[in-house]
Coordinates of C-alpha atoms in Angstrom, one line a residue:
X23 CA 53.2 -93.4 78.8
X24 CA 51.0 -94.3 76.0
X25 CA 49.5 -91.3 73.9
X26 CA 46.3 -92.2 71.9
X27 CA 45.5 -89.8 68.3
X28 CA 42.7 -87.2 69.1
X29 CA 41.0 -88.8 65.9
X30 CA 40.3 -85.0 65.2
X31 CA 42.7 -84.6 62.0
X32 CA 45.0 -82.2 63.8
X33 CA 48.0 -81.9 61.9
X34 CA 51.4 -82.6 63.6
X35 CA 54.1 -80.1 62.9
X36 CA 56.8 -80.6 65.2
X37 CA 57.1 -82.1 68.6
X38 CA 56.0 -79.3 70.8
X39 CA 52.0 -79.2 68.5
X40 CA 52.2 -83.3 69.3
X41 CA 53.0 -83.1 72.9
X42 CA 49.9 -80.0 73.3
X43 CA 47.9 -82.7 71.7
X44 CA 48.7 -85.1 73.7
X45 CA 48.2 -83.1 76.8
X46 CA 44.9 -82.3 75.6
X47 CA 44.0 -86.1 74.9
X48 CA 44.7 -86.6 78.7
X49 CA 42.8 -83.8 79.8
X50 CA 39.8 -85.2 77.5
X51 CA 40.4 -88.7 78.8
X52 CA 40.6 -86.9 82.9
X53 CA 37.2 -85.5 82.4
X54 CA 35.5 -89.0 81.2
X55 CA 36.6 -90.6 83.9
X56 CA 36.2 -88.0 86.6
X57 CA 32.6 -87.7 85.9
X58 CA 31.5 -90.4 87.3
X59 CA 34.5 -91.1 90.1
X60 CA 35.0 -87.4 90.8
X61 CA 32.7 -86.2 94.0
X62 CA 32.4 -82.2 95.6
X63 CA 33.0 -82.6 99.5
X64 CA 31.0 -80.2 102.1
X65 CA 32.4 -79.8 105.4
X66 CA 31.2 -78.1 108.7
X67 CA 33.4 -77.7 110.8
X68 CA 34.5 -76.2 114.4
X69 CA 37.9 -75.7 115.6
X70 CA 38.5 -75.4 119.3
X71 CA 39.8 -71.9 120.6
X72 CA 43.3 -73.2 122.5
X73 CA 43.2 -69.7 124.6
X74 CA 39.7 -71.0 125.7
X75 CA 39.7 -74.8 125.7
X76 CA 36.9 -75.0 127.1
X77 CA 34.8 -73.5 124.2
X78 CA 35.1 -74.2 120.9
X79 CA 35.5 -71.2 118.0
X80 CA 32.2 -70.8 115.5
X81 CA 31.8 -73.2 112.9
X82 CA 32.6 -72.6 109.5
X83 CA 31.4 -74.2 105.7
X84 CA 34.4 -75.4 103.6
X85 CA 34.7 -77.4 100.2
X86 CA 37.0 -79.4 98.7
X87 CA 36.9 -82.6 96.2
X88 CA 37.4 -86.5 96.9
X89 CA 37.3 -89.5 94.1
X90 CA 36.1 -92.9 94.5
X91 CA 37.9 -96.0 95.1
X92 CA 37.7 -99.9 94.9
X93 CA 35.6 -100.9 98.2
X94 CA 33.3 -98.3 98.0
X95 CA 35.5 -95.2 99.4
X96 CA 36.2 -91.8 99.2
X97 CA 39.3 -90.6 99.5
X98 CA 40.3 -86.9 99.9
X99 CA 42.3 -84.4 102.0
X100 CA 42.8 -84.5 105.6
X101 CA 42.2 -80.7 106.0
X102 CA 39.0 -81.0 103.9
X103 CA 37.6 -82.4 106.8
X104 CA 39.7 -82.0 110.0
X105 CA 37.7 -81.0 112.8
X106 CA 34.4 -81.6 111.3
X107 CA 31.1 -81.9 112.9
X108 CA 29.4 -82.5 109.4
X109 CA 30.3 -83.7 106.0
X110 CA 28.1 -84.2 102.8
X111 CA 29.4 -85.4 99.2
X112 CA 27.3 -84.9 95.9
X113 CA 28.4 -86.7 92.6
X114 CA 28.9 -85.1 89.0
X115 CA 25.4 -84.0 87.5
X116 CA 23.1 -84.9 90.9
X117 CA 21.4 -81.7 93.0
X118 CA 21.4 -84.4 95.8
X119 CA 24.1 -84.4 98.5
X120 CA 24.7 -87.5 100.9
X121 CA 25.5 -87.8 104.4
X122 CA 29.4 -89.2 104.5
X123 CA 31.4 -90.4 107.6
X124 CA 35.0 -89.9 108.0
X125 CA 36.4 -93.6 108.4
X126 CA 40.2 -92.7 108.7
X127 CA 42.4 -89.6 109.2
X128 CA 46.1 -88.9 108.7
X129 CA 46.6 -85.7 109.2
X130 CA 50.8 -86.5 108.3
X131 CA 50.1 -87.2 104.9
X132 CA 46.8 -85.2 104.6
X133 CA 44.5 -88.2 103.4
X134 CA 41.4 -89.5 104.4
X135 CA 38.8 -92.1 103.8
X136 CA 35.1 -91.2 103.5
X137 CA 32.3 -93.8 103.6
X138 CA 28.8 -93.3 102.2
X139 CA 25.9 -95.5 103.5
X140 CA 23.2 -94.4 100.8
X141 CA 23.1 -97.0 98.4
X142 CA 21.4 -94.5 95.6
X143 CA 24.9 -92.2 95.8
X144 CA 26.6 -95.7 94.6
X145 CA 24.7 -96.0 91.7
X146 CA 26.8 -95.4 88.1
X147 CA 29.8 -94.3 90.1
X148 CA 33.1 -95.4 88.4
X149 CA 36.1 -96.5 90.8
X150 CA 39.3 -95.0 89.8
X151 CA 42.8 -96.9 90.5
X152 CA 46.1 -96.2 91.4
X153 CA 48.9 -96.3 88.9
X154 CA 52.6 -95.0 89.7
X155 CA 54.6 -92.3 90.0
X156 CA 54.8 -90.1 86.9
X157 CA 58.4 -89.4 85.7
X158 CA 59.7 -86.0 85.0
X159 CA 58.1 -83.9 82.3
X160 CA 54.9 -86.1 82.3
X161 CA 51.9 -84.3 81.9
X162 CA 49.0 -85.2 84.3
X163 CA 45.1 -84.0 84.8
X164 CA 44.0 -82.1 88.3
X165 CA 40.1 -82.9 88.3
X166 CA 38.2 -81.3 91.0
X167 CA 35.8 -78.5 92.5
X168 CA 37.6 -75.4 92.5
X169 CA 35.9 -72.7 94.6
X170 CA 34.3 -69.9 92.3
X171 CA 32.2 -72.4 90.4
X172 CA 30.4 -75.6 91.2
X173 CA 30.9 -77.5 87.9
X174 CA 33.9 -79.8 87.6
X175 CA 36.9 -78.5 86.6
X176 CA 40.5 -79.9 84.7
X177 CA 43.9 -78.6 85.2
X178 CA 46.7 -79.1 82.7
X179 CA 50.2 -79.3 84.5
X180 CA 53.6 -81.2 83.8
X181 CA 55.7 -83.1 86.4
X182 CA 58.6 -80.2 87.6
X183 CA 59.7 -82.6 90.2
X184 CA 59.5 -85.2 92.7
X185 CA 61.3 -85.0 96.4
X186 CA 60.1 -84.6 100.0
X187 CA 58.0 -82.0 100.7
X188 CA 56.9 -80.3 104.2
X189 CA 52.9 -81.0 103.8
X190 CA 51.5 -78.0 105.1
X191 CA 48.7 -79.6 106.8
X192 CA 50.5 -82.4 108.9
X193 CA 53.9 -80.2 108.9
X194 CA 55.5 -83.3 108.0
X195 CA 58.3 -84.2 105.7
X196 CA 57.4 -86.6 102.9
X197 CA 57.4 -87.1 99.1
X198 CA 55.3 -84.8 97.0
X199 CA 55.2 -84.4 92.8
X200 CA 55.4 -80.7 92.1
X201 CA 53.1 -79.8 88.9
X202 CA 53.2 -76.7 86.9
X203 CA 49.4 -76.4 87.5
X204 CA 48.3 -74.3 90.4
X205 CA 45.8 -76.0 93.3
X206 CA 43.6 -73.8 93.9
X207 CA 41.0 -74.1 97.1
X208 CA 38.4 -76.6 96.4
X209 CA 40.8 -78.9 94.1
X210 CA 42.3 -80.4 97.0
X211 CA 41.5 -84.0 97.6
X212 CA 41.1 -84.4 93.8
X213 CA 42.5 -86.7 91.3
X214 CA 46.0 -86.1 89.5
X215 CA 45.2 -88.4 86.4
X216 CA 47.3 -89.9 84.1
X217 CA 46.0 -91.9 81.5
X218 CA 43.3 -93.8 83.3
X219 CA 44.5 -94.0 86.7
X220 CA 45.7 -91.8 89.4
X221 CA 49.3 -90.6 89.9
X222 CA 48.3 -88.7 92.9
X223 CA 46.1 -86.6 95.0
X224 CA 45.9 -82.6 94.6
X225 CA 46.7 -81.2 98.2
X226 CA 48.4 -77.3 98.3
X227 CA 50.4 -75.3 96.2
X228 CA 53.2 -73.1 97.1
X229 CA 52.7 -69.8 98.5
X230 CA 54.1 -67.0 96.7
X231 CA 54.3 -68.1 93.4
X232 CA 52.5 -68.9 90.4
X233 CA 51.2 -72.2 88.9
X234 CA 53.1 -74.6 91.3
X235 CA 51.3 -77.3 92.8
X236 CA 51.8 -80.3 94.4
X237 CA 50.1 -83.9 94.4
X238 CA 50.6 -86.5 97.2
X239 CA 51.7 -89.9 95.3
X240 CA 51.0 -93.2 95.2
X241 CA 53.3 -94.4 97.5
X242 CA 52.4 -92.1 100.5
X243 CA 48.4 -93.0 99.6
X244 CA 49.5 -96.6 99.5
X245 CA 51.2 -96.3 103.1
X246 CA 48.1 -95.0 104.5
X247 CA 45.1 -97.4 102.6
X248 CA 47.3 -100.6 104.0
X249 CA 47.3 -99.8 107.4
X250 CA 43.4 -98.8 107.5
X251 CA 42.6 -102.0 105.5
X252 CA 45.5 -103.9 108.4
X253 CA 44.3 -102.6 111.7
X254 CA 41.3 -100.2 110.8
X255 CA 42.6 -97.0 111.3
X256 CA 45.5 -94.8 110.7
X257 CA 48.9 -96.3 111.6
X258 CA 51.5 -93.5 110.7
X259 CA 54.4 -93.0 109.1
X260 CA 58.0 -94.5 110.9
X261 CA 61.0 -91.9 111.8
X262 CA 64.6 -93.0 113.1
X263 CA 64.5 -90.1 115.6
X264 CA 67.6 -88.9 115.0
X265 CA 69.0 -85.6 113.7
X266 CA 72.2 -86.0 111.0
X267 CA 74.5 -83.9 109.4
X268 CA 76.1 -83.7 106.2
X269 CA 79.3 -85.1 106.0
X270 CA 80.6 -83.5 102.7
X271 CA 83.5 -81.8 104.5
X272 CA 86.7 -83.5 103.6
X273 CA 88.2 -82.0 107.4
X274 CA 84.5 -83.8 109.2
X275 CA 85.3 -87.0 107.8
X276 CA 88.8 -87.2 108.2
X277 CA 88.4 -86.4 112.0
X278 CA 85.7 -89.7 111.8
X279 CA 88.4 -91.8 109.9
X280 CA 86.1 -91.9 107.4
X281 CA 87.8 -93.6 104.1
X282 CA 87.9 -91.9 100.7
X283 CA 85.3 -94.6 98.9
X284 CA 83.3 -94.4 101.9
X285 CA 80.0 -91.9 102.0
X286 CA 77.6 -91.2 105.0
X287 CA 75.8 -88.8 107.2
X288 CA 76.9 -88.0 110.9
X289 CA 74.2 -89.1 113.8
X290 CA 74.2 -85.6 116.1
X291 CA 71.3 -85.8 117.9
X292 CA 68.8 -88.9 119.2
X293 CA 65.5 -88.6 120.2
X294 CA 66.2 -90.7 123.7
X295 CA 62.3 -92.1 123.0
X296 CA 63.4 -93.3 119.8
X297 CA 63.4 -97.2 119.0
X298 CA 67.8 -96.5 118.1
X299 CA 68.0 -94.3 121.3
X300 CA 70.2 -97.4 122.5
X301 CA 70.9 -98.6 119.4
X302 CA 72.8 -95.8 117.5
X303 CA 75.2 -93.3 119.1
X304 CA 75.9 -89.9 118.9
X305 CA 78.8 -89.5 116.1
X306 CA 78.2 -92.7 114.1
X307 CA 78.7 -92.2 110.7
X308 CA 74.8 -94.1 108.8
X309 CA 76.5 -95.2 105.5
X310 CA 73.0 -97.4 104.6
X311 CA 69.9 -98.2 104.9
X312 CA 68.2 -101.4 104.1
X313 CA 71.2 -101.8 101.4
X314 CA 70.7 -98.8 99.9
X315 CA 74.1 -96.6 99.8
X316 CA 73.9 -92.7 101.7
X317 CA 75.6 -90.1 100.1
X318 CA 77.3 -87.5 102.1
X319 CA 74.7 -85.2 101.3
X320 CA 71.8 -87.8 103.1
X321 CA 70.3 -88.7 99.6
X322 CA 70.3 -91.8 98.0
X323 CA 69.2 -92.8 94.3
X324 CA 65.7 -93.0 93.0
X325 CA 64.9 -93.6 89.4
X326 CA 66.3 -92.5 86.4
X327 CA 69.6 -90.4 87.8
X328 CA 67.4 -88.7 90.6
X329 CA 67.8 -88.5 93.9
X330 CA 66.4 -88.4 97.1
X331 CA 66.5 -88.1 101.0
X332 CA 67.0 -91.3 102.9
X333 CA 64.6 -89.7 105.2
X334 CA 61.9 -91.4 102.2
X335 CA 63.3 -95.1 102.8
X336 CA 62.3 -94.5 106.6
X337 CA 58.7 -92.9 106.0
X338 CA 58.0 -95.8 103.8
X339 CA 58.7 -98.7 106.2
X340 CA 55.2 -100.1 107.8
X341 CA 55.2 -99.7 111.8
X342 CA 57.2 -102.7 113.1
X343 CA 58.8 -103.5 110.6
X344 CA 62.8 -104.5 110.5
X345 CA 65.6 -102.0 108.9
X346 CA 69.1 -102.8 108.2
X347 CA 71.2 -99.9 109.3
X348 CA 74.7 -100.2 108.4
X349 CA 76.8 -97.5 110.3
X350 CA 80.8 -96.8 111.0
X351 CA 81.4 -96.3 114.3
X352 CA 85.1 -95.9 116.3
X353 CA 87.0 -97.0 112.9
X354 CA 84.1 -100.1 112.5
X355 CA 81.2 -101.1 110.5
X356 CA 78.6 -102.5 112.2
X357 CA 75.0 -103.8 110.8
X358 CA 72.2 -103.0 113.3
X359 CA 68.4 -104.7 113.0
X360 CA 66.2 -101.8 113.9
X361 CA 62.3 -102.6 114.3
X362 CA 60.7 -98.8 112.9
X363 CA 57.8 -97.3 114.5
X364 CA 56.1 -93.5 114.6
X365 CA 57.3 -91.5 116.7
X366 CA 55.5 -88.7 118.8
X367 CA 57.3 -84.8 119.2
X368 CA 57.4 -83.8 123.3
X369 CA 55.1 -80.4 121.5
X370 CA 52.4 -81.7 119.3
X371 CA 52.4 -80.8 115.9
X372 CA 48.5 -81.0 115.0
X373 CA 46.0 -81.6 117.5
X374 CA 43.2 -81.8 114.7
X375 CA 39.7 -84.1 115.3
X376 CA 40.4 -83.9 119.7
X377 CA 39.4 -81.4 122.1
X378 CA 42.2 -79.5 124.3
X379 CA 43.0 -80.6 127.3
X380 CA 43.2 -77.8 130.0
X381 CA 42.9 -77.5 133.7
X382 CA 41.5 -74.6 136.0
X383 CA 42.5 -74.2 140.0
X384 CA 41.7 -70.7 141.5
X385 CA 42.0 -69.1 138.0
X386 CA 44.8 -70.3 136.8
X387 CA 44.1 -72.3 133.9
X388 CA 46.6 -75.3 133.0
X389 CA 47.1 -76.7 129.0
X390 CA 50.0 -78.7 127.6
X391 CA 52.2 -76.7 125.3
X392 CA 50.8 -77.7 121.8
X393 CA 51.9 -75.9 118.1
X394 CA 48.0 -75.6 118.2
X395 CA 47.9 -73.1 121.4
X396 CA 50.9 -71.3 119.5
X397 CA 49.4 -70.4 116.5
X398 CA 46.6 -68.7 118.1
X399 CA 49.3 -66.0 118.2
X400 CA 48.5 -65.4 114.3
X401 CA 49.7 -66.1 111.5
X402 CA 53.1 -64.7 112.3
X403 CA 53.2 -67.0 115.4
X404 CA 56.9 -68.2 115.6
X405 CA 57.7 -63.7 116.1
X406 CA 54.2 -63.5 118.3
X407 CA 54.2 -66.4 120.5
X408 CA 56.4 -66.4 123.6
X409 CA 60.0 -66.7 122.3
X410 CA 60.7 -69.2 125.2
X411 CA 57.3 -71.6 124.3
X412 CA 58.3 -71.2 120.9
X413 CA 61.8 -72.3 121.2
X414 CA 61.2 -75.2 123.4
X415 CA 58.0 -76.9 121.4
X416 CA 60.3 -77.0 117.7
X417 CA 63.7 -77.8 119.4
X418 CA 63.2 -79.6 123.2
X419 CA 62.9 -83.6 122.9
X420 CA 61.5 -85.6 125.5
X421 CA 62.9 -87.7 128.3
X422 CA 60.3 -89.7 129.0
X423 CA 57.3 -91.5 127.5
X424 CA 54.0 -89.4 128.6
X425 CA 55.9 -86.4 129.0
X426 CA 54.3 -82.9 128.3
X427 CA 55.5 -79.6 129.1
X428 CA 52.6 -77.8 131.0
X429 CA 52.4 -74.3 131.1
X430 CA 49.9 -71.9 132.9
X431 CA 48.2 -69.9 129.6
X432 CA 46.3 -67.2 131.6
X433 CA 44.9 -66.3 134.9
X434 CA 41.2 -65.9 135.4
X435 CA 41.0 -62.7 137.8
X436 CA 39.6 -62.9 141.1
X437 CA 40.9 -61.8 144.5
X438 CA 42.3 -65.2 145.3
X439 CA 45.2 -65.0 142.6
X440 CA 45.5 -61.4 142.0
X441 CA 48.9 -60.3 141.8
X442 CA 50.0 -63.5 140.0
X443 CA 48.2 -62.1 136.7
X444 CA 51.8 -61.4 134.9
X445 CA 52.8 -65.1 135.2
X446 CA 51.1 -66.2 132.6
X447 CA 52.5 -68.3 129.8
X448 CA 54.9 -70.0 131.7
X449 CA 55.9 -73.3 132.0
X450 CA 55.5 -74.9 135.5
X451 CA 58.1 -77.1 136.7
X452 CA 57.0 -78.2 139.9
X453 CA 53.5 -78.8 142.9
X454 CA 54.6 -78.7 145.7
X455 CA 58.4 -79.8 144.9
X456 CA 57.4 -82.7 142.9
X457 CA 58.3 -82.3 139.3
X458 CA 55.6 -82.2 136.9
X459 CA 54.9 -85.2 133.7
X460 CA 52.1 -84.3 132.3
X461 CA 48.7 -82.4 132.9
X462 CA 47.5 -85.4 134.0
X463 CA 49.9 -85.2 136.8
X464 CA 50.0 -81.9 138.1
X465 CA 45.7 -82.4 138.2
X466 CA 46.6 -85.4 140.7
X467 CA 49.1 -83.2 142.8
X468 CA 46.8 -80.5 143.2
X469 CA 43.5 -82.7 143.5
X470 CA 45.8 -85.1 146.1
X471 CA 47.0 -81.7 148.0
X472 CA 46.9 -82.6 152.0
X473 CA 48.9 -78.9 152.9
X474 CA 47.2 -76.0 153.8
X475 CA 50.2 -74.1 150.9
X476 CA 49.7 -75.5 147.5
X477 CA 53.4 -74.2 146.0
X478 CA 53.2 -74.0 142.0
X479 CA 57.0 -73.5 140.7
X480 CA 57.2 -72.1 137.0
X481 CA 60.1 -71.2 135.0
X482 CA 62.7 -68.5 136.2
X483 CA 62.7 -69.4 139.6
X484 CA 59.0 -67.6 139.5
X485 CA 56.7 -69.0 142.3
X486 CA 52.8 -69.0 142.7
X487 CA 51.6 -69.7 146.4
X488 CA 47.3 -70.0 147.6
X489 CA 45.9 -71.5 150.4
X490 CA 44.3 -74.4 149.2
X491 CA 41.4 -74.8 151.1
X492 CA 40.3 -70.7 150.2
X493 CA 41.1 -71.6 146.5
X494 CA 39.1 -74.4 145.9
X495 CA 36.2 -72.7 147.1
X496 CA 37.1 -69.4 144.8
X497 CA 37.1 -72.2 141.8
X498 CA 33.5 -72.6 142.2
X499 CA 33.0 -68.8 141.7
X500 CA 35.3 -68.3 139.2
X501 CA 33.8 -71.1 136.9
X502 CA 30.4 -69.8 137.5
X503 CA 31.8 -66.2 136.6
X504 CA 33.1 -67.2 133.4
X505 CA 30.3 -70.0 132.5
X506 CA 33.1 -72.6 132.6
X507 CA 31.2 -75.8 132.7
X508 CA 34.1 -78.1 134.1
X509 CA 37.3 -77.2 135.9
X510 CA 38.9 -79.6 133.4
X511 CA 39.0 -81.7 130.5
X512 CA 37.1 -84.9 129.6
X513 CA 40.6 -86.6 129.1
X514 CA 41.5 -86.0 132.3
X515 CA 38.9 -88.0 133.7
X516 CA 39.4 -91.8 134.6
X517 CA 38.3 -93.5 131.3
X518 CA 36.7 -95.5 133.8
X519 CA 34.3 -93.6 135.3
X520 CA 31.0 -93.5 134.8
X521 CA 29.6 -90.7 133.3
X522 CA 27.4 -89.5 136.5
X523 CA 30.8 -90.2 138.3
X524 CA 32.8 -88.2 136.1
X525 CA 30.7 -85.5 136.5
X526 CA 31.3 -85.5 140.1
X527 CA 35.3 -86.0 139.9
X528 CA 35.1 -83.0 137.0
X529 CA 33.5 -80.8 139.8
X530 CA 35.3 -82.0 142.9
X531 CA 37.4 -79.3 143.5
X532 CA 34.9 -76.9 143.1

């Protein structure tokens, strides 16, 4: 990194007064180019209530920060404006905010692109660019709009270290710098500057402790600009879908013939909607990816003498694109061509920016297990939520593409389904003895019901029995009771119908 005199006649005693100097160079240097790159974001948004899908929960007013980029975009933090109905940016020194629209979303990597139409906002603004990752020790300049002023303010960290990090926002594993700084509400979505150019983009800090924040780099901001500027929206992040194990254990790799010079981790479980679901088997020993060695400990080198997970390699990869996996399986090496894309959990992590789906028969309302629906529980959710939900959405995988695991969240009281009130939250496995996909599916069972029984069969060998005919006429009260405007979900309408039609097919049961 190049460090430039203050020009201030300081004198230089040792090296810890000339690296302070330096630090406060950058900072100087961070502020002159913030003020006119640098921008306050105002969001309203409004969350949907998951124990009420049909409604959504009051909105709410929150700030953060966002900096321009080449091609006239903003780019900030995904939860600075998930689920927003509203968002407004004002530039340093103007009392004038502008309408923005939210152009792309990746709620993995907790980025997004804003665009402003206005051409007056455009005027004197400064584009900021992308420069690399900074190396340990490297000091760097958090610009932004902390909350408890409205002027733009500069943090002063160092570089502590650089790994994968679980983003709190996406709940997703990827590479993160930790700064000594803290990042406090408001600063997130701003610049990390060093020099003149960004190393990254403020986003959380970590609970519990004092001045540690973290910045999303370059490369993770790269991965999500190419594919909006490749296909015009966000295209993900890759994953092998399989679950491995250390293999430092001199006894594990002895029983997997595993040779002294040889280093690996142990494939124990595979996603079977995984691209390697028939590739890779359970018990093959991943010595490489795309050349790169894996130590038994699943890292592999990065920089100077650091290392890393190989889990980065994989989350770098563009969807579609080829990886050499070189693996030792049954006293072999093999090299295996795998063509990487996303991959979706059974349980959705995030259901940010999309309504719920739910839907309602005689009271009992329908949704698809989601992290979402859990975490109305509180903040405590994994004790608070049913320990059975729980368990299944962070540990089942699915079988089959589609699949969701449907569960009855409450029962709406009425005379037709009393008595079934304490089987709620619980999944159901089958209408009328045909197993249940999705919501999608059980809607078309019950809708394509031609029996005067309509047999619901939940978990625990737990059974719900009405007469159809009686219940769908008790819908139509029970909506009306509760102002429910529509026994389900816009999604589970036929894309397409029309919207008179869907109207009627929302209502038809009732």
């Amino acid at each position: 990194m190049d460090y430039k005199s203050g020009g201030g006649g300081v004198p230089v005693v040792d090296g810890t007064e000339y690296a302070e100097v330096n630090r406060q160079v950058d900072a100087l240097e961070a502020v002159e180019l913030a003020l006119d790159s640098v921008v306050k974001v105002f969001t309203v948004s409004s969350s949907p209530n998951y124990f009420l899908p049909w409604q959504n929960k009051p909105q709410r007013e929150t700030m953060g920060s966002g900096f321009v980029l080449p091609g006239r975009r903003i780019l900030t933090n995904a939860h600075v404006v998930a689920d927003h109905t509203f968002v407004l940016v004002r530039k340093h020194g103007s009392p004038t905010k502008y309408r923005a629209e939210v152009q792309a979303v990746g709620h993995e990597c907790d980025l997004a692109l804003l665009t402003v139409e206005n051409e007056e906002f455009w005027e004197g603004m400064h584009f900021l660019e992308l420069g690399d990752i900074p190396f340990l020790q490297e000091a760097v300049a958090v610009v932004g709009y902390p909350q408890g002023g409205d002027n733009i303010s500069v943090t002063k960290g160092v570089v502590s270290r650089v790994e994968p990090t679980q983003y709190v926002h996406g709940a997703t594993q990827l590479m993160a710098i930790q700064i000594d700084a803290a990042i406090n509400p408001g600063n997130s979505g701003g610049p990390a500057i060093m020099g003149d150019k960004v190393a990254g983009v403020a986003f959380q800090n970590l609970s519990g402790a004092e001045n540690i924040g973290y910045i999303i780099p370059v490369p993770v901001i790269n991965h999500f600009l190419d594919g909006v500027e490749k296909t015009g929206k966000y295209v993900g992040f890759c994953s092998l879908g399989v679950s491995c194990q250390p293999t430092e254990n001199i006894q594990l790799r002895e029983h997997f013939h595993m040779h002294p010079e040889m280093t690996g981790v142990l494939v124990s479980k595979i996603n079977p909607l995984s691209v390697v679901h028939k590739v890779l088997k359970k018990d093959d020993i991943i010595l490489a990816f795309d050349g790169v060695p894996i130590a038994n400990d699943g890292t592999v080198p990065f920089r100077n003498r650091e290392r890393i997970t190989f889990d980065h390699l994989v989350s770098m990869k563009k969807p579609n694109e080829m990886a050499i996996v070189r693996v030792f399986r049954d006293g072999s090496e093999l090299e295996l061509s795998i063509r990487l894309r996303p991959l979706q959990p059974l349980v959705p992590i995030h259901q940010f920016d999309k309504l719920p789906s739910y839907f309602i028969f005689a009271g009992l309302v329908f949704v698809p297990l989601t992290q979402p629906y859990l975490h109305e529980y509180g903040e405590d959710w994994y004790n608070t939520s049913p320990r059975r939900l729980c368990e299944r959405a962070l540990r089942e995988l699915p079988t089959k593409a589609g699949q969701q695991l449907v569960i009855l969240s409450q029962v709406l009281m009425d005379d037709i389904n009393a008595g079934y009130e304490r089987l709620s939250e619980s999944q159901v496995k089958k209408v009328n003895g045909v197993e249940v996909e999705n919501l999608k599916h059980l809607c078309q069972l019950v809708e394509d019901c031609r029996e005067e029984g309509l047999r619901f069969d939940l978990e625990d060998e737990r059974v719900i029995v009405l007469n159809y005919n009686r219940a769908k006429v008790a819908t139509s009260r029970i909506l009306q009771r509760h102002r429910i405007p529509s026994v389900m979900s816009s999604d589970l309408i036929d894309d397409q119908v029309s919207g008179t039609e869907a109207e009627e097919v929302a209502c038809s049961i009732s």
